[in-house]
Coordinates of C-alpha atoms in Angstrom, one line a residue:
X246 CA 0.0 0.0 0.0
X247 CA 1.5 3.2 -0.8
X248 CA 2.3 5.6 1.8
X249 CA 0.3 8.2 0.9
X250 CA -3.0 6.0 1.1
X251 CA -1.7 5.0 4.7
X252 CA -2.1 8.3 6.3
X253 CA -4.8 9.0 5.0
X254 CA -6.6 5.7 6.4
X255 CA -5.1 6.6 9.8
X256 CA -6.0 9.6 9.6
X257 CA -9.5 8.5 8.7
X258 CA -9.4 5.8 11.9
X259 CA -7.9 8.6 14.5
X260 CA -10.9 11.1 13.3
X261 CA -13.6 9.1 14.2
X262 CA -12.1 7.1 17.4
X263 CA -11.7 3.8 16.5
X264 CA -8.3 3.3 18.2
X265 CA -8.6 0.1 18.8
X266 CA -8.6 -0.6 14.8
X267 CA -5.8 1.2 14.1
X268 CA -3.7 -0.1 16.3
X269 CA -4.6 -3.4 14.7
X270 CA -4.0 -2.0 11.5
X271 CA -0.4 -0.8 12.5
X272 CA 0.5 -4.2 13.8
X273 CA -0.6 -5.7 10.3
X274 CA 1.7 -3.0 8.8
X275 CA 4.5 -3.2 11.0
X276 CA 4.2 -7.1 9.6
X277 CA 4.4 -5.9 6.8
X278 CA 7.2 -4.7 3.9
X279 CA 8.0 -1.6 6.1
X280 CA 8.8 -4.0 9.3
X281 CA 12.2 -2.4 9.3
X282 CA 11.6 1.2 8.7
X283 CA 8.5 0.8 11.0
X284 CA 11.0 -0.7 13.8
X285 CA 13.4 2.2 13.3
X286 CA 10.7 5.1 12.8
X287 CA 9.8 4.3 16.5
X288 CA 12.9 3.5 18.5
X289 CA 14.7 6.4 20.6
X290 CA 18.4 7.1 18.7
X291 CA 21.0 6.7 21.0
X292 CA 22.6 8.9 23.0
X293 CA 25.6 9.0 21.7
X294 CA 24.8 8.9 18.2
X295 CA 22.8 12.0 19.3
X296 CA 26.1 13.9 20.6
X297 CA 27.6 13.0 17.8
X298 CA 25.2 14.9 15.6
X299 CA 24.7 17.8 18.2
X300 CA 28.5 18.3 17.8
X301 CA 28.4 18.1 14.0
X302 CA 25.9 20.9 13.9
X303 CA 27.6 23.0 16.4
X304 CA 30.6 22.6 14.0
X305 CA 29.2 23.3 10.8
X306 CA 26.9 26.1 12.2
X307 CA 28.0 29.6 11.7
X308 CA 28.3 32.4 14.6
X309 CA 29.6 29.7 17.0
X310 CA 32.7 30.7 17.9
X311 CA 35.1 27.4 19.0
X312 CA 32.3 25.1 18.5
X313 CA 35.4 22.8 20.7
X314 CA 34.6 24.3 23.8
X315 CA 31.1 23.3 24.0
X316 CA 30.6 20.0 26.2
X317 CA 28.1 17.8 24.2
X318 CA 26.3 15.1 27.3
X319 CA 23.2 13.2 25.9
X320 CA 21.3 10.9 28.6
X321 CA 18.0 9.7 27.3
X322 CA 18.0 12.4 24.7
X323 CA 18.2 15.5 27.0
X324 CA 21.3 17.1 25.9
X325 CA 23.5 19.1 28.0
X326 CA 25.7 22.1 27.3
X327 CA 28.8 23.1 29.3
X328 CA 31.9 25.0 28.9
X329 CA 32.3 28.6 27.6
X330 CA 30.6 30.4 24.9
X331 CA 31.7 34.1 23.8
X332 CA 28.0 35.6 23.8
X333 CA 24.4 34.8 25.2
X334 CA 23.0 35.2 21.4
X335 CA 25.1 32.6 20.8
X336 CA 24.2 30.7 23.5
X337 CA 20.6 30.7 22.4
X338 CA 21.5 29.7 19.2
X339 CA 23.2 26.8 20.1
X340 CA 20.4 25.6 22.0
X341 CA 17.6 25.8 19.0
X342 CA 20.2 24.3 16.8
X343 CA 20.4 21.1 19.2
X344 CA 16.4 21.3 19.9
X345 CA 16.3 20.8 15.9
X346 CA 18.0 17.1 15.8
X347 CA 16.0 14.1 15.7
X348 CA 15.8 12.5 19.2
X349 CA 16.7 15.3 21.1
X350 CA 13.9 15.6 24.0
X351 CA 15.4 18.6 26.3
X352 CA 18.1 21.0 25.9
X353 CA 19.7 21.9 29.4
X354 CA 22.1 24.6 28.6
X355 CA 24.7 25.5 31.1
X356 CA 27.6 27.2 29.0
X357 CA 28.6 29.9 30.7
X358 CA 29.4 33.6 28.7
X359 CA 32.2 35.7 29.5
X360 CA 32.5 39.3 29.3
X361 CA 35.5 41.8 30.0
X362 CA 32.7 45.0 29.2
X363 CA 32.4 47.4 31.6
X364 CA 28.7 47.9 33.1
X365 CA 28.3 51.4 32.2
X366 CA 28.9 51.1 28.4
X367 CA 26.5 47.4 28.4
X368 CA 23.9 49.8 30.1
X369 CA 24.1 52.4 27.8
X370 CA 24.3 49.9 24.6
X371 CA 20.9 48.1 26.0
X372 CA 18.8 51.7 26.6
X373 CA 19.9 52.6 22.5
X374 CA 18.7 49.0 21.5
X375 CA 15.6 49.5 23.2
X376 CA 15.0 53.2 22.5
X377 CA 16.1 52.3 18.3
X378 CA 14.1 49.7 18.0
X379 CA 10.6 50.3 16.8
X380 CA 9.2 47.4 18.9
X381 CA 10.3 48.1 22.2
X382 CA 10.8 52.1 21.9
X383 CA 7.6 52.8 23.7
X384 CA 7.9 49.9 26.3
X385 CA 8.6 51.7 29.9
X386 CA 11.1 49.3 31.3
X387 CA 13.6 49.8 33.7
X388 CA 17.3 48.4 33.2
X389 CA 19.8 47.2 35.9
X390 CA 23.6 45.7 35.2
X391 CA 26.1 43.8 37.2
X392 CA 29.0 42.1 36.1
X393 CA 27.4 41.4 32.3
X394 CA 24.1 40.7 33.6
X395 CA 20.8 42.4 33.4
X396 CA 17.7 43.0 34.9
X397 CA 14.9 44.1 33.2
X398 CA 11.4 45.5 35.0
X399 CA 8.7 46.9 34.1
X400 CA 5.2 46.3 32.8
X401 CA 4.0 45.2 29.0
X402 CA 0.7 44.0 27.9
X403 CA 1.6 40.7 26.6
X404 CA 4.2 37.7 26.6
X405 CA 5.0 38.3 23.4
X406 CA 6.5 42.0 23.9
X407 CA 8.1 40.0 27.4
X408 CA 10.0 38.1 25.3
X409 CA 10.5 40.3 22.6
X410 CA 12.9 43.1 24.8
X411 CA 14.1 39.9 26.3
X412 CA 15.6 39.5 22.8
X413 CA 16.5 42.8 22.0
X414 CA 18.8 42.7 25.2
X415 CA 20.7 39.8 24.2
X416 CA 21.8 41.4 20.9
X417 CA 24.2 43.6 22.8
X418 CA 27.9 42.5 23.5
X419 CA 29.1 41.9 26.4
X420 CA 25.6 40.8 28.1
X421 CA 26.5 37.6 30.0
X422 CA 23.0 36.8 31.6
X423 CA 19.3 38.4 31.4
X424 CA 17.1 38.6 34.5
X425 CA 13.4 38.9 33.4
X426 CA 11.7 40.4 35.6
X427 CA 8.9 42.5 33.4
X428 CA 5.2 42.0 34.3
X429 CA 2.6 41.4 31.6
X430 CA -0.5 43.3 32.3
X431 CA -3.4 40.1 32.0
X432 CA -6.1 43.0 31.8
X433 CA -8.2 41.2 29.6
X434 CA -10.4 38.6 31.6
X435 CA -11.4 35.9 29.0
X436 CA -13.2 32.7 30.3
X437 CA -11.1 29.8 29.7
X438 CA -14.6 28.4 26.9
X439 CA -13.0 31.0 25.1
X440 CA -9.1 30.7 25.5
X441 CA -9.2 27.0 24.7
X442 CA -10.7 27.3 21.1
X443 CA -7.6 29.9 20.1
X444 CA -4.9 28.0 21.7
X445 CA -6.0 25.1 19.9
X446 CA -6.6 27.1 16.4
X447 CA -3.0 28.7 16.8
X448 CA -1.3 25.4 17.0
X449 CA -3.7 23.9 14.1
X450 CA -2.9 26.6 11.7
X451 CA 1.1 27.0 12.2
X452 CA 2.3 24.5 9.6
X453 CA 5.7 23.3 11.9
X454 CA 3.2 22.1 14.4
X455 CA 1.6 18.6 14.3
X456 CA -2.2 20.0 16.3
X457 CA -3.1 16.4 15.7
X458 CA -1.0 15.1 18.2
X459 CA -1.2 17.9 21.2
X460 CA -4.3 17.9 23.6
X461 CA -5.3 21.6 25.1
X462 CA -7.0 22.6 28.5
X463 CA -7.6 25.2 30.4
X464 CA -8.1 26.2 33.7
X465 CA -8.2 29.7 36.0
X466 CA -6.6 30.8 32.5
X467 CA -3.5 28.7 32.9
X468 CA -2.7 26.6 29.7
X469 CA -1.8 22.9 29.9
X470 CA -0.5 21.0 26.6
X471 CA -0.2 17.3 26.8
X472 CA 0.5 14.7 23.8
X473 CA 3.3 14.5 21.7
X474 CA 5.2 16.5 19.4
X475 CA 8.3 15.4 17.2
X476 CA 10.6 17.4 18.1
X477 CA 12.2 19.9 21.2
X478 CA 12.3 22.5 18.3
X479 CA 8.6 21.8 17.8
X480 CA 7.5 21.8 21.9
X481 CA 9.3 25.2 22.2
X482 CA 6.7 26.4 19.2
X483 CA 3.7 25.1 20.6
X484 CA 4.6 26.6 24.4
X485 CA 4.8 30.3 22.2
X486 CA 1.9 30.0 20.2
X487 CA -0.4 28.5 23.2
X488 CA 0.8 32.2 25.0
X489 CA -2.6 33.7 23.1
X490 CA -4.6 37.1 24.9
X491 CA -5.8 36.4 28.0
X492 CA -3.8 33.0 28.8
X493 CA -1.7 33.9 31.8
X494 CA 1.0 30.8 32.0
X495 CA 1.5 27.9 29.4
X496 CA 2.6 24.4 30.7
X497 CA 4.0 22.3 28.4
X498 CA 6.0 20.5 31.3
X499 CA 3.0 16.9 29.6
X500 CA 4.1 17.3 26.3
X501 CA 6.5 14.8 25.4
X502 CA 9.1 14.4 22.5
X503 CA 9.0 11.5 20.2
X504 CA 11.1 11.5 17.9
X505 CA 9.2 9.8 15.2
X506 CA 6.1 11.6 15.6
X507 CA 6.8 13.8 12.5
X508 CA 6.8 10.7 10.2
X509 CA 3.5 9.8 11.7
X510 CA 1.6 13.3 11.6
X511 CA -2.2 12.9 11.7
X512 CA -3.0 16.8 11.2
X513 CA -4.9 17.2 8.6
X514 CA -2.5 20.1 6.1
X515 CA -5.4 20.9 3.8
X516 CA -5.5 21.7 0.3
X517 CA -9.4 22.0 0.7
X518 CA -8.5 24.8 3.0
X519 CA -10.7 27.9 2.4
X520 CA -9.3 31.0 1.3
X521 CA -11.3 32.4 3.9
X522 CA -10.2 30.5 6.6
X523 CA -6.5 30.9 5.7
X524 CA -7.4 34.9 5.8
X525 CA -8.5 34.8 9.4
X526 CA -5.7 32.3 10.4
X527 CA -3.0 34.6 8.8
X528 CA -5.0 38.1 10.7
X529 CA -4.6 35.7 13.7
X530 CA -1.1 35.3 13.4
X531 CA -0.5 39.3 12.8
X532 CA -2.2 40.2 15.7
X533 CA 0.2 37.9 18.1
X534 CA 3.5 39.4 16.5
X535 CA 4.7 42.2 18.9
X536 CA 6.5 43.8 15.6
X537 CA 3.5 44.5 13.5
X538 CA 0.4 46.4 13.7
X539 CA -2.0 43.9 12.2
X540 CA -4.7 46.6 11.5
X541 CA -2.2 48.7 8.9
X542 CA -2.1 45.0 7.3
X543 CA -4.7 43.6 4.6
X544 CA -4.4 39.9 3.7
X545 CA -6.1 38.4 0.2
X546 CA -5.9 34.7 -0.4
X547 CA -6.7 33.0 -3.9
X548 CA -6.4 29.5 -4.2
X549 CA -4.0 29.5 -1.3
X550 CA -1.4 32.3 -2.8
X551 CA -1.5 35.3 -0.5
X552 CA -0.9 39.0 -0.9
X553 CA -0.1 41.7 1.6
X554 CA -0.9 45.2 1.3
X555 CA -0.7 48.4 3.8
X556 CA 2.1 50.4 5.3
X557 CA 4.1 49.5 8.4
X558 CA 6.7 52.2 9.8
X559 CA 9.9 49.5 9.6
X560 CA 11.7 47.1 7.6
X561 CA 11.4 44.3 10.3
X562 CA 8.0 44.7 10.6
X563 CA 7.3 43.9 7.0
X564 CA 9.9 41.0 7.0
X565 CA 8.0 39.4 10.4
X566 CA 4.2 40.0 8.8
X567 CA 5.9 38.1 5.6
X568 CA 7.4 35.1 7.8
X569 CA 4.1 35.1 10.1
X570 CA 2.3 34.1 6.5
X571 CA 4.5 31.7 5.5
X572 CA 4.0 30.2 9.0
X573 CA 1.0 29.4 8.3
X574 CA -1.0 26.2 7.0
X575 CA -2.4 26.3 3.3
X576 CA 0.0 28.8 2.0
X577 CA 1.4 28.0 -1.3
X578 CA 2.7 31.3 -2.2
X579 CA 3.5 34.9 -0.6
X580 CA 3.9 38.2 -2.3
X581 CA 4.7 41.1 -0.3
X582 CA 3.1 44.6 -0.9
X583 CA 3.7 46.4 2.4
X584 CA 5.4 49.5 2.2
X585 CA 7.6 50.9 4.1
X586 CA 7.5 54.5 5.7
X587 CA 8.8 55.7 8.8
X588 CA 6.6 57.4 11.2
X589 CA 9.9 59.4 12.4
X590 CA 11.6 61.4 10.3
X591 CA 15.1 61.0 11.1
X592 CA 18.1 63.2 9.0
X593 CA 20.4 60.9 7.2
X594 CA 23.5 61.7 9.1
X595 CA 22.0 60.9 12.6
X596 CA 20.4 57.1 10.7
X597 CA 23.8 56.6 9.6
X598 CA 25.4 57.1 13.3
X599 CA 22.1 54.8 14.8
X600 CA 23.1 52.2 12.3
X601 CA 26.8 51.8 12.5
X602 CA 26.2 52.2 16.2
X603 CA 24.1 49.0 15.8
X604 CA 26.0 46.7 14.2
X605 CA 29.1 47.9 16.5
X606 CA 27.0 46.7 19.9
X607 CA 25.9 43.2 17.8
X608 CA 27.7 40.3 19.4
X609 CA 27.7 38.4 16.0
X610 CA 29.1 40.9 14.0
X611 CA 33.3 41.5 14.2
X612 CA 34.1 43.1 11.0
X613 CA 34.9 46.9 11.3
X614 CA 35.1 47.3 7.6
X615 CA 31.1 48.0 6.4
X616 CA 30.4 51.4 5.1
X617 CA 27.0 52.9 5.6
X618 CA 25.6 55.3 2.9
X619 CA 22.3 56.5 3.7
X620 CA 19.9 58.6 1.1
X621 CA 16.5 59.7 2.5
X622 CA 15.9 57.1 4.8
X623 CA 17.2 54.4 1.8
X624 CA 20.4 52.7 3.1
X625 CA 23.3 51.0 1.1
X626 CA 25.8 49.1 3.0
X627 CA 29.3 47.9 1.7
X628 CA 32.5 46.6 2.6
X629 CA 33.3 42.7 3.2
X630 CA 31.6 40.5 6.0
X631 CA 33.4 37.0 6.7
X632 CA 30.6 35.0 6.0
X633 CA 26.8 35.2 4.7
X634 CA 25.9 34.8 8.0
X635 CA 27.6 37.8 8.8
X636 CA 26.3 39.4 6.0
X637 CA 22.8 38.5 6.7
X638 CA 22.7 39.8 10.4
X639 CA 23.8 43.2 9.6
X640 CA 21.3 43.2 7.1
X641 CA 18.6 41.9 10.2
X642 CA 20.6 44.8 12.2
X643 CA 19.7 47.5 10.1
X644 CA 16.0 46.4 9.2
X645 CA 15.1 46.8 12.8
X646 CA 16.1 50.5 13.1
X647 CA 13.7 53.4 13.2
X648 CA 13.8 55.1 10.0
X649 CA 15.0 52.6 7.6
X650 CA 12.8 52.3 4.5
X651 CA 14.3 50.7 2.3
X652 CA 18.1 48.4 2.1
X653 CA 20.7 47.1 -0.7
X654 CA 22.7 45.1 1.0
X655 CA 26.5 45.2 -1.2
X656 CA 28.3 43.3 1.7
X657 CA 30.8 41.1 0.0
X658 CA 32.0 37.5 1.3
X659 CA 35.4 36.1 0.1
X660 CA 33.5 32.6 -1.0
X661 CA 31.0 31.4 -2.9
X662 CA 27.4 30.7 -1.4
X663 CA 25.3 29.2 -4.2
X664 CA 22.3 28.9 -1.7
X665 CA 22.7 32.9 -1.2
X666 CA 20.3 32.9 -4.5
X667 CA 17.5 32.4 -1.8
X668 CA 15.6 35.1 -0.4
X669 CA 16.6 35.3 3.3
X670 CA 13.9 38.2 4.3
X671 CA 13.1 36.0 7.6
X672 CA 16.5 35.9 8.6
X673 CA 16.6 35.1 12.3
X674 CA 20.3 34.7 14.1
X675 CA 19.2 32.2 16.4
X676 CA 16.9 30.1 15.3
X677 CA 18.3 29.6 11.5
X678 CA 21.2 28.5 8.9
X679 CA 21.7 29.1 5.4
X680 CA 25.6 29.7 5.6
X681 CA 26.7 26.7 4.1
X682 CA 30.0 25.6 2.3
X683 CA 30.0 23.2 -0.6
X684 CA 32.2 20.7 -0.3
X685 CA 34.0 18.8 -3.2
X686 CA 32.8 15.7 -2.8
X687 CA 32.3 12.8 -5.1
X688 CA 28.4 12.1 -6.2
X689 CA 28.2 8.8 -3.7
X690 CA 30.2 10.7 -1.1
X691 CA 27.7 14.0 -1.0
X692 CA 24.3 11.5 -1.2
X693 CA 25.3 10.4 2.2
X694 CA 26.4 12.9 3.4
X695 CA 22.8 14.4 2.4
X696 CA 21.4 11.2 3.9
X697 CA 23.0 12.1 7.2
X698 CA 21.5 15.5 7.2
X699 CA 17.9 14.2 6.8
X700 CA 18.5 12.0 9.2
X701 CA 19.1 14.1 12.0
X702 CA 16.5 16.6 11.0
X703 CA 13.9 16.0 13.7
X704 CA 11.3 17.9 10.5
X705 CA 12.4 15.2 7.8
X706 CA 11.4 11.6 7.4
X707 CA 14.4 10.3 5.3
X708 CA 12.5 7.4 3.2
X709 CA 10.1 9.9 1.6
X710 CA 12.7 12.2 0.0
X711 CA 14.7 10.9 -3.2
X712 CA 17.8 12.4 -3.7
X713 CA 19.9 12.2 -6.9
X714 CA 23.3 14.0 -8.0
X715 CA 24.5 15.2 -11.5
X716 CA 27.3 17.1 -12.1
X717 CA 26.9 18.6 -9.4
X718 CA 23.8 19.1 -8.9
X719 CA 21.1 17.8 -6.3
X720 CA 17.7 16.8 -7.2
X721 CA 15.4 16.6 -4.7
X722 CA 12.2 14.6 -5.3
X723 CA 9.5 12.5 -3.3
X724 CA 6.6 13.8 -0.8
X725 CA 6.6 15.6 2.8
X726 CA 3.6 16.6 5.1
X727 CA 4.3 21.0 4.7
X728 CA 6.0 23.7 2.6
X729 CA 8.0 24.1 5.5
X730 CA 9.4 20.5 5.5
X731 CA 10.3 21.2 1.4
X732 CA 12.3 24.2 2.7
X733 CA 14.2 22.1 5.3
X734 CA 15.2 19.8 2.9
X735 CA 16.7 21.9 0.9
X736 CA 18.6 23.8 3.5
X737 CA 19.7 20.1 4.9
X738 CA 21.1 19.4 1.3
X739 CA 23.2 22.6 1.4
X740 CA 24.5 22.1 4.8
X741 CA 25.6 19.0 3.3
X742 CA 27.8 20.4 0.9
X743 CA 25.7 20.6 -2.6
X744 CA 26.4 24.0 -4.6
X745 CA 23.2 23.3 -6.7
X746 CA 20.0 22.6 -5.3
X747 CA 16.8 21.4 -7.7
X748 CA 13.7 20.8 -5.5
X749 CA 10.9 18.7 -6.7
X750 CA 9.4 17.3 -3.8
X751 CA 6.0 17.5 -3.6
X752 CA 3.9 18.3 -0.4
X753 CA 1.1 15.5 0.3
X754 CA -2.0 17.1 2.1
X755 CA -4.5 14.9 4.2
X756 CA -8.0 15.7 2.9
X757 CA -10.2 17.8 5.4
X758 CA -12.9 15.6 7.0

């Protein structure tokens, strides 16, 4: 029986309760052709095969600085970190790159970040970061430091801008540790009969999150999810979406990580979908996002392709309303109309300062060689960056600034990045990677090495991608459950080592019962 017809039957059987034949059903597959794949699909990897590929994505991931200094300890797939670590941006990073490989259940991160910065200058970097950036800029927070670390206070009227200045503090160097201390103002009183309903649509409609799988209730508006999800990566997702108005706490403390769950997804992806519903997922979404003002935002779906139309007052704002569509189940295709126009008007000479000021307090970025040329609000940067990633933060740098409308980024990198011909608007230092090398390898040696990507990538199930190499080039082909999962497997190939990339795969939707 071919694949695709199996998930649909199951997810025919888990829609209208009869548990007790499926689980018949998977014995007779599992007795089946697939009695091997079946076996491995649902075993926990080991440990150490688990360090081993934490520690070959801490090595091939760029902004770690001596990846050899990190202490990799796996025990029942909660990995710990230990050792030292040159900045807490970092520090994240490496923790949502390890909560991204299959059979990872926990990330405990304990590296420790040094900092010979004195106080004064950290304190004066964090009140420009907050003051420059059009997110937090109106936030009334008070600012503390002590040997590197900071305490934040203050109040805010959701967890989303919590988190958000949260963020915004650990872009500056020299920031060893962040105390959070910020209140969130639960003035809206929703009854949990309400709260429940958007939790659960929130998870259904982000396309990285198997809804299927995760069970939602409520209670004196604290959250509780409880199920399964495939991934660390994915539980961290859920916990921030569940965070919708009026939920005061989210406990995901019942939601375990199984490792195969991905390959056995019984969310329903939906191309019968309506355009309409997609709208009012998508208006959803823009509402939660701290960065934008979903009411300056219209949103028109046809046939699943979406346009965006209205103003917003900053380049990051239109990049984050883009990536918040994408995000979300039933998109096929995005084009993005927003415009960009500064409330402030800010001179050109006093941008420029704000913006090499910027990337000067970045903990990623080292080079000293970028020039800034700003023309009415339209910036041009040059020089030479010492990778893509590099490049690619300055760029995040500058679209966050008040008074940006518009950038070329001209930053040149002494190597070739064939996968640099993607668009990379929803850049995002901590959680993704796109700087990759190619390596010269030999056809058979760069298929497994391609094999060992995708299988590590706790969003991939290996046996349903094909992968063939031609002179070079990758082809991609075979099926996956999202758009998203097509995207991953083409960033796995690169990380690989491929210089070409041709994706065919095809994304298999469930029909909606």
């Amino acid at each position: 029986m071919k694949r695709g017809n199996l998930k649909i039957m199951k997810h025919i059987l888990y829609s209208v309760g009869i548990f007790l034949v499926l689980a018949v059903f998977g014995l007779v597959q599992s007795c089946g052709n697939n009695t091997a794949q079946s076996d491995t699909m649902n075993k926990q990897p080991a440990d150490a095969k688990i360090t081993e590929a934490v520690k070959n994505t801490m090595r091939n991931a760029r902004g770690i600085v001596s990846p050899e200094n990190i202490r990799v300890k796996t025990d029942s797939g909660i990995v710990t970190f230990s050792g030292q670590i040159d900045n807490l941006l970092a520090k994240d990073r490496a923790s949502r790159l390890a909560e991204q490989v299959k059979g990872v259940r926990a990330v405990i991160n304990n590296l420790i970040v040094n900092s010979d910065r004195p106080d004064a200058k950290i304190r004066s970097d964090v009140a420009m970061a907050l003051d420059s950036d059009p997110a937090t800029e109106d936030l009334s927070l008070e600012t503390k430091v002590n040997n590197g670390k900071v305490t934040l206070a203050g109040h805010v009227d959701s967890w989303q801008e919590h988190e958000l200045a949260e963020t915004v503090v650990k872009g500056i160097r020299g920031v060893t540790e962040i105390e959070n201390n910020i209140n969130v103002n639960f003035d809206l009183q929703r009854p949990d009969s309400e709260i429940k309903p958007e939790v659960e649509s929130a998870l259904r409609w982000d396309t990285r999150i198997d809804a299927g799988s995760i069970g939602v209730s409520v209670e004196n508006n604290l959250v509780r999810l409880t199920g399964t999800v495939g991934s660390a990566h994915e539980k961290r997702l859920a916990k921030q979406k569940a965070y919708v108005a009026g939920a005061s706490f989210v406990d995901a403390s019942s939601l375990e990580v199984k490792s195969w769950q991905r390959a056995e997804m019984i969310q329903d992806k939906g191309k019968s979908l309506k355009d309409s519903e997609i709208t009012s997922a998508i208006v959803e979404a823009l509402k939660m996002d701290p960065r934008v003002n979903a009411r300056s935002i219209s949103v028109s779906v046809v046939d699943g392709k979406v346009t965006l139309t209205g103003s917003v007052d900053n380049m990051k704002a239109k990049r984050s309303a883009a990536q918040d569509a994408k995000n979300t189940r039933g998109v096929s295709y995005l084009t993005n109309n927003i415009n960009v126009g500064p409330v402030k008007s800010i001179a050109d000479s006093k941008l420029e300062q704000q913006i090499q000021q910027a990337i000067s307090r970045d903990p990623f970025t080292t080079t000293k060689a970028i020039r800034v040329v700003v023309n009415d609000g339209h910036v041009t940067l040059n020089g030479t960056a010492e990778s893509y990633f590099a490049k690619w933060q300055i760029g995040n740098i500058v679209s966050k600034i008040n008074g940006v409308v518009t950038m070329d980024n001209n930053i040149s990198v002494p190597y070739e990045q064939q996968s640099s011909q993607q668009a990379f608007a929803d850049w995002d230092p901590v959680g993704t990677d796109f700087d990759y090398t190619p390596k010269d390898y030999q056809a058979i040696q760069l298929k497994d090495a391609i094999r060992y990507q995708f299988e590590w990538s706790s969003y991939l199930t290996e046996s349903d991608i094909h992968v063939s190499v031609n002179d070079g080039v990758v082809t991609l082909s075979g099926t996956v459950n999202t758009p998203y999962e097509k995207n991953q497997a083409t960033q796995e190939t690169y990380e690989a080592g491929a210089d070409s990339v041709v994706n065919k795969i095809e994304v298999e939707y469930l029909p909606q019962l």
